[in-house]
PDB file of C-alpha atoms in Angstrom:
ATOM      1  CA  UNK A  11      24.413 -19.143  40.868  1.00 54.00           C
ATOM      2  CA  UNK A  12      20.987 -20.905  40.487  1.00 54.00           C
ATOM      3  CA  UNK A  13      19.433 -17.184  41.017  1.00 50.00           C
ATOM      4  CA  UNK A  14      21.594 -15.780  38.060  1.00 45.00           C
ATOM      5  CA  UNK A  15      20.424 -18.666  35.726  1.00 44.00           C
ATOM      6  CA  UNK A  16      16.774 -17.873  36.684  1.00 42.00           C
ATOM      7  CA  UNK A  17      16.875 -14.296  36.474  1.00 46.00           C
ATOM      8  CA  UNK A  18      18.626 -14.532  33.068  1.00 44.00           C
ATOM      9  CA  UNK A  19      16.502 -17.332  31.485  1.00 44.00           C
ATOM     10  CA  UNK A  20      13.470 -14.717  32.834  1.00 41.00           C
ATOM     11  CA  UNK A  21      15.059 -11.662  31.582  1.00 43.00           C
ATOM     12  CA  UNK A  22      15.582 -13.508  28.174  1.00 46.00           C
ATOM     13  CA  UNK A  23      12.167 -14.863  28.259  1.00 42.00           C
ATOM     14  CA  UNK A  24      10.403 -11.484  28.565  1.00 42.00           C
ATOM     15  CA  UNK A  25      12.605 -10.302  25.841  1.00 41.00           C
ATOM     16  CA  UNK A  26      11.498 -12.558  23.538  1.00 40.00           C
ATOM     17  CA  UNK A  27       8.035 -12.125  24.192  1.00 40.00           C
ATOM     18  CA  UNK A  28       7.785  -7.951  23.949  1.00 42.00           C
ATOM     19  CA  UNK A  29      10.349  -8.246  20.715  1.00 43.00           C
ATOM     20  CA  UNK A  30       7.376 -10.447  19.605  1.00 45.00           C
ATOM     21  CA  UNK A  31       4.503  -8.663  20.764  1.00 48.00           C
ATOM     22  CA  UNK A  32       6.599  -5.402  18.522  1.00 59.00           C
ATOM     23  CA  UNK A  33       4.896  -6.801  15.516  1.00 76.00           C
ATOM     24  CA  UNK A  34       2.047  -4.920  14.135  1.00 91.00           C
ATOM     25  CA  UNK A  35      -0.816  -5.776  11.775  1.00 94.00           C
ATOM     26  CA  UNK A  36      -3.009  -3.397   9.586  1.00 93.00           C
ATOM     27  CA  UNK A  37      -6.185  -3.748   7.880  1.00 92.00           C
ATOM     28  CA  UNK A  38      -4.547  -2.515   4.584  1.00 92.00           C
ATOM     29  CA  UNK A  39      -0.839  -2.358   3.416  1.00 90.00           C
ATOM     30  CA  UNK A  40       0.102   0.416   3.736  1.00 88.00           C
ATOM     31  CA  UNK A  41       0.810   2.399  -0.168  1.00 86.00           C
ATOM     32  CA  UNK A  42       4.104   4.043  -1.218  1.00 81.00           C
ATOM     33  CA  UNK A  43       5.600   5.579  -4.514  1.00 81.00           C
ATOM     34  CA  UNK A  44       9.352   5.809  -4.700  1.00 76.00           C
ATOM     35  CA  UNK A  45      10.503   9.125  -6.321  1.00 78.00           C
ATOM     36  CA  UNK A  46      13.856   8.423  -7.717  1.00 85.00           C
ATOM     37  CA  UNK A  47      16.780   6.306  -6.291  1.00 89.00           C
ATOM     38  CA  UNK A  48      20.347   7.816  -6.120  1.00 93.00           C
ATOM     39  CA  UNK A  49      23.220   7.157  -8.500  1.00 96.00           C
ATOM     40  CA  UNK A  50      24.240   4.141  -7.970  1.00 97.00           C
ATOM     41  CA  UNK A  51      27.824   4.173  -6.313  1.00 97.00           C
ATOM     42  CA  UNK A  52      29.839   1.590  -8.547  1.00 97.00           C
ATOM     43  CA  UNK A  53      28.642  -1.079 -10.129  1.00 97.00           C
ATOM     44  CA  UNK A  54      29.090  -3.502  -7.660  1.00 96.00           C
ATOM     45  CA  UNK A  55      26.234  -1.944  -5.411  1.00 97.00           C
ATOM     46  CA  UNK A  56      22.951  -3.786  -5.297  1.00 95.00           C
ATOM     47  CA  UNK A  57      19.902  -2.149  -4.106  1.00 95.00           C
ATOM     48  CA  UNK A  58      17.750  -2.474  -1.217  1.00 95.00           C
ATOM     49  CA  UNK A  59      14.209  -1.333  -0.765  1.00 92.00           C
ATOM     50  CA  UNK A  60      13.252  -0.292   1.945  1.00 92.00           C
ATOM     51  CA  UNK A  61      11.592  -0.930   4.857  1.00 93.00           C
ATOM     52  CA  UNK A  62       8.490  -0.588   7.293  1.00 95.00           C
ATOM     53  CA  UNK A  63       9.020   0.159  10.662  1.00 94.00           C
ATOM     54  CA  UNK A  64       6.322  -0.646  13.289  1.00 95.00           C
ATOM     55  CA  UNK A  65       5.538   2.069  15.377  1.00 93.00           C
ATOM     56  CA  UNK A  66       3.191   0.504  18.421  1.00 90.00           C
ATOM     57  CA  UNK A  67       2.687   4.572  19.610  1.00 91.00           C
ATOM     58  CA  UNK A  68       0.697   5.814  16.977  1.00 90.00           C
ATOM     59  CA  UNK A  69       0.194   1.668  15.756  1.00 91.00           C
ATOM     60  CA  UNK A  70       1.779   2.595  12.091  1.00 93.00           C
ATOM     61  CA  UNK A  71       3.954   1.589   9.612  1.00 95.00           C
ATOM     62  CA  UNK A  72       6.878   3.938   8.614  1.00 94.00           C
ATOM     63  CA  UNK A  73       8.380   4.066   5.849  1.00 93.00           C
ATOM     64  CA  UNK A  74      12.445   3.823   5.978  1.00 92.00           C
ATOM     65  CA  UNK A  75      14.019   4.405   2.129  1.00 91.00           C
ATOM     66  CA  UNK A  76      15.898   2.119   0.251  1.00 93.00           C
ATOM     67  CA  UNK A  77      19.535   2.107  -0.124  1.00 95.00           C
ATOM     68  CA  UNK A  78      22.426   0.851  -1.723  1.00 96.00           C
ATOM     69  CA  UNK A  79      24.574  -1.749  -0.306  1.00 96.00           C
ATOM     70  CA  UNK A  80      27.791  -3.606  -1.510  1.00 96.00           C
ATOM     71  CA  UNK A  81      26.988  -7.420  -1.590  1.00 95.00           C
ATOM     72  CA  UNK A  82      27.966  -9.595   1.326  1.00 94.00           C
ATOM     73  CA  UNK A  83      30.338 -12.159   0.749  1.00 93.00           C
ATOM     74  CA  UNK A  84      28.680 -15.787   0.822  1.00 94.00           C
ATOM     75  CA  UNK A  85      25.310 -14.086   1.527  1.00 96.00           C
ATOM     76  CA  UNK A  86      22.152 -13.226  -0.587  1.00 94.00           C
ATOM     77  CA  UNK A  87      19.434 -10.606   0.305  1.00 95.00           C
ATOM     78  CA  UNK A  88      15.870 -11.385   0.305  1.00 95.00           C
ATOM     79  CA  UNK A  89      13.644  -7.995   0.183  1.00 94.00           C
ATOM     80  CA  UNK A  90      11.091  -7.433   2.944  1.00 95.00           C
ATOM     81  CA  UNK A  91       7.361  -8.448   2.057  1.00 95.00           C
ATOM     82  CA  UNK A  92       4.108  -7.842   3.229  1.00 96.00           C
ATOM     83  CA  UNK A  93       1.881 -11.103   4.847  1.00 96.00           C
ATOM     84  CA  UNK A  94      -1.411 -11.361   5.608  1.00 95.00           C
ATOM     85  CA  UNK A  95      -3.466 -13.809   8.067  1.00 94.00           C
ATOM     86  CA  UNK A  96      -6.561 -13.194  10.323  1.00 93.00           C
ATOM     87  CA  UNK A  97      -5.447 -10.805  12.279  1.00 93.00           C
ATOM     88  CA  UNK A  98      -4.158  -8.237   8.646  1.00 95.00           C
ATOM     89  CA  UNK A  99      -1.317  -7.419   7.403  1.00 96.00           C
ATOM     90  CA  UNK A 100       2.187  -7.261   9.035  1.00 95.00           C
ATOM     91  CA  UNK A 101       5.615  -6.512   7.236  1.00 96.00           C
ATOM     92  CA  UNK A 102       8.466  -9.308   6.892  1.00 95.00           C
ATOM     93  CA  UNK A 103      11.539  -7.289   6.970  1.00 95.00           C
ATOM     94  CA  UNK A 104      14.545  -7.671   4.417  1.00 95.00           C
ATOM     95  CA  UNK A 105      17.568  -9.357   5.771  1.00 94.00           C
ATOM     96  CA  UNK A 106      20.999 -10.903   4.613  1.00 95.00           C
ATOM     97  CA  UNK A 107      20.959 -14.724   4.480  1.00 94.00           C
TER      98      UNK A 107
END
């Protein structure tokens, strides 16, 4: 039983670390122009821009498009944003709060 607990808490602890170590930072942000967005579905839709994926491969940020989404009971959205510190820029994706 004690083994399990270790093995887990490890398992959960490297987890942690390489979902960290997924974020990655870039001496410029990275530019993009949004062509057009698509008719809105109803009018209870809200839109949400997109988002940049990390890709530690080629060490890029992708670009996913925006979308539109039916509000979330109880919940607002607050659209991803780009920060910067000492080491460059890195994207703070959206997500429902």
């Amino acid at each position: 039983m004690k083994n399990n607990l270790l093995y887990s808490t490890l398992f959960i602890a490297a987890f942690c670390f390489i979902s960290c170590a997924e974020t990655g930072y870039v001496s410029a942000e990275p530019t993009y122009v949004e062509i057009g967005r698509p008719i809105q579905p109803s009018p209870a839709h809200i839109w949400i821009d997109g988002d940049w994926v990390w890709q530690s491969q080629n060490r890029v940020y992708v670009r996913n498009e925006g979308h539109w989404d039916m509000p979330r009971h109880g919940r607002t959205y607050t659209q991803g944003h780009w920060e910067s510190n000492g080491k460059g820029h890195h994207w703070i994706p959206g997500k429902w709060h």
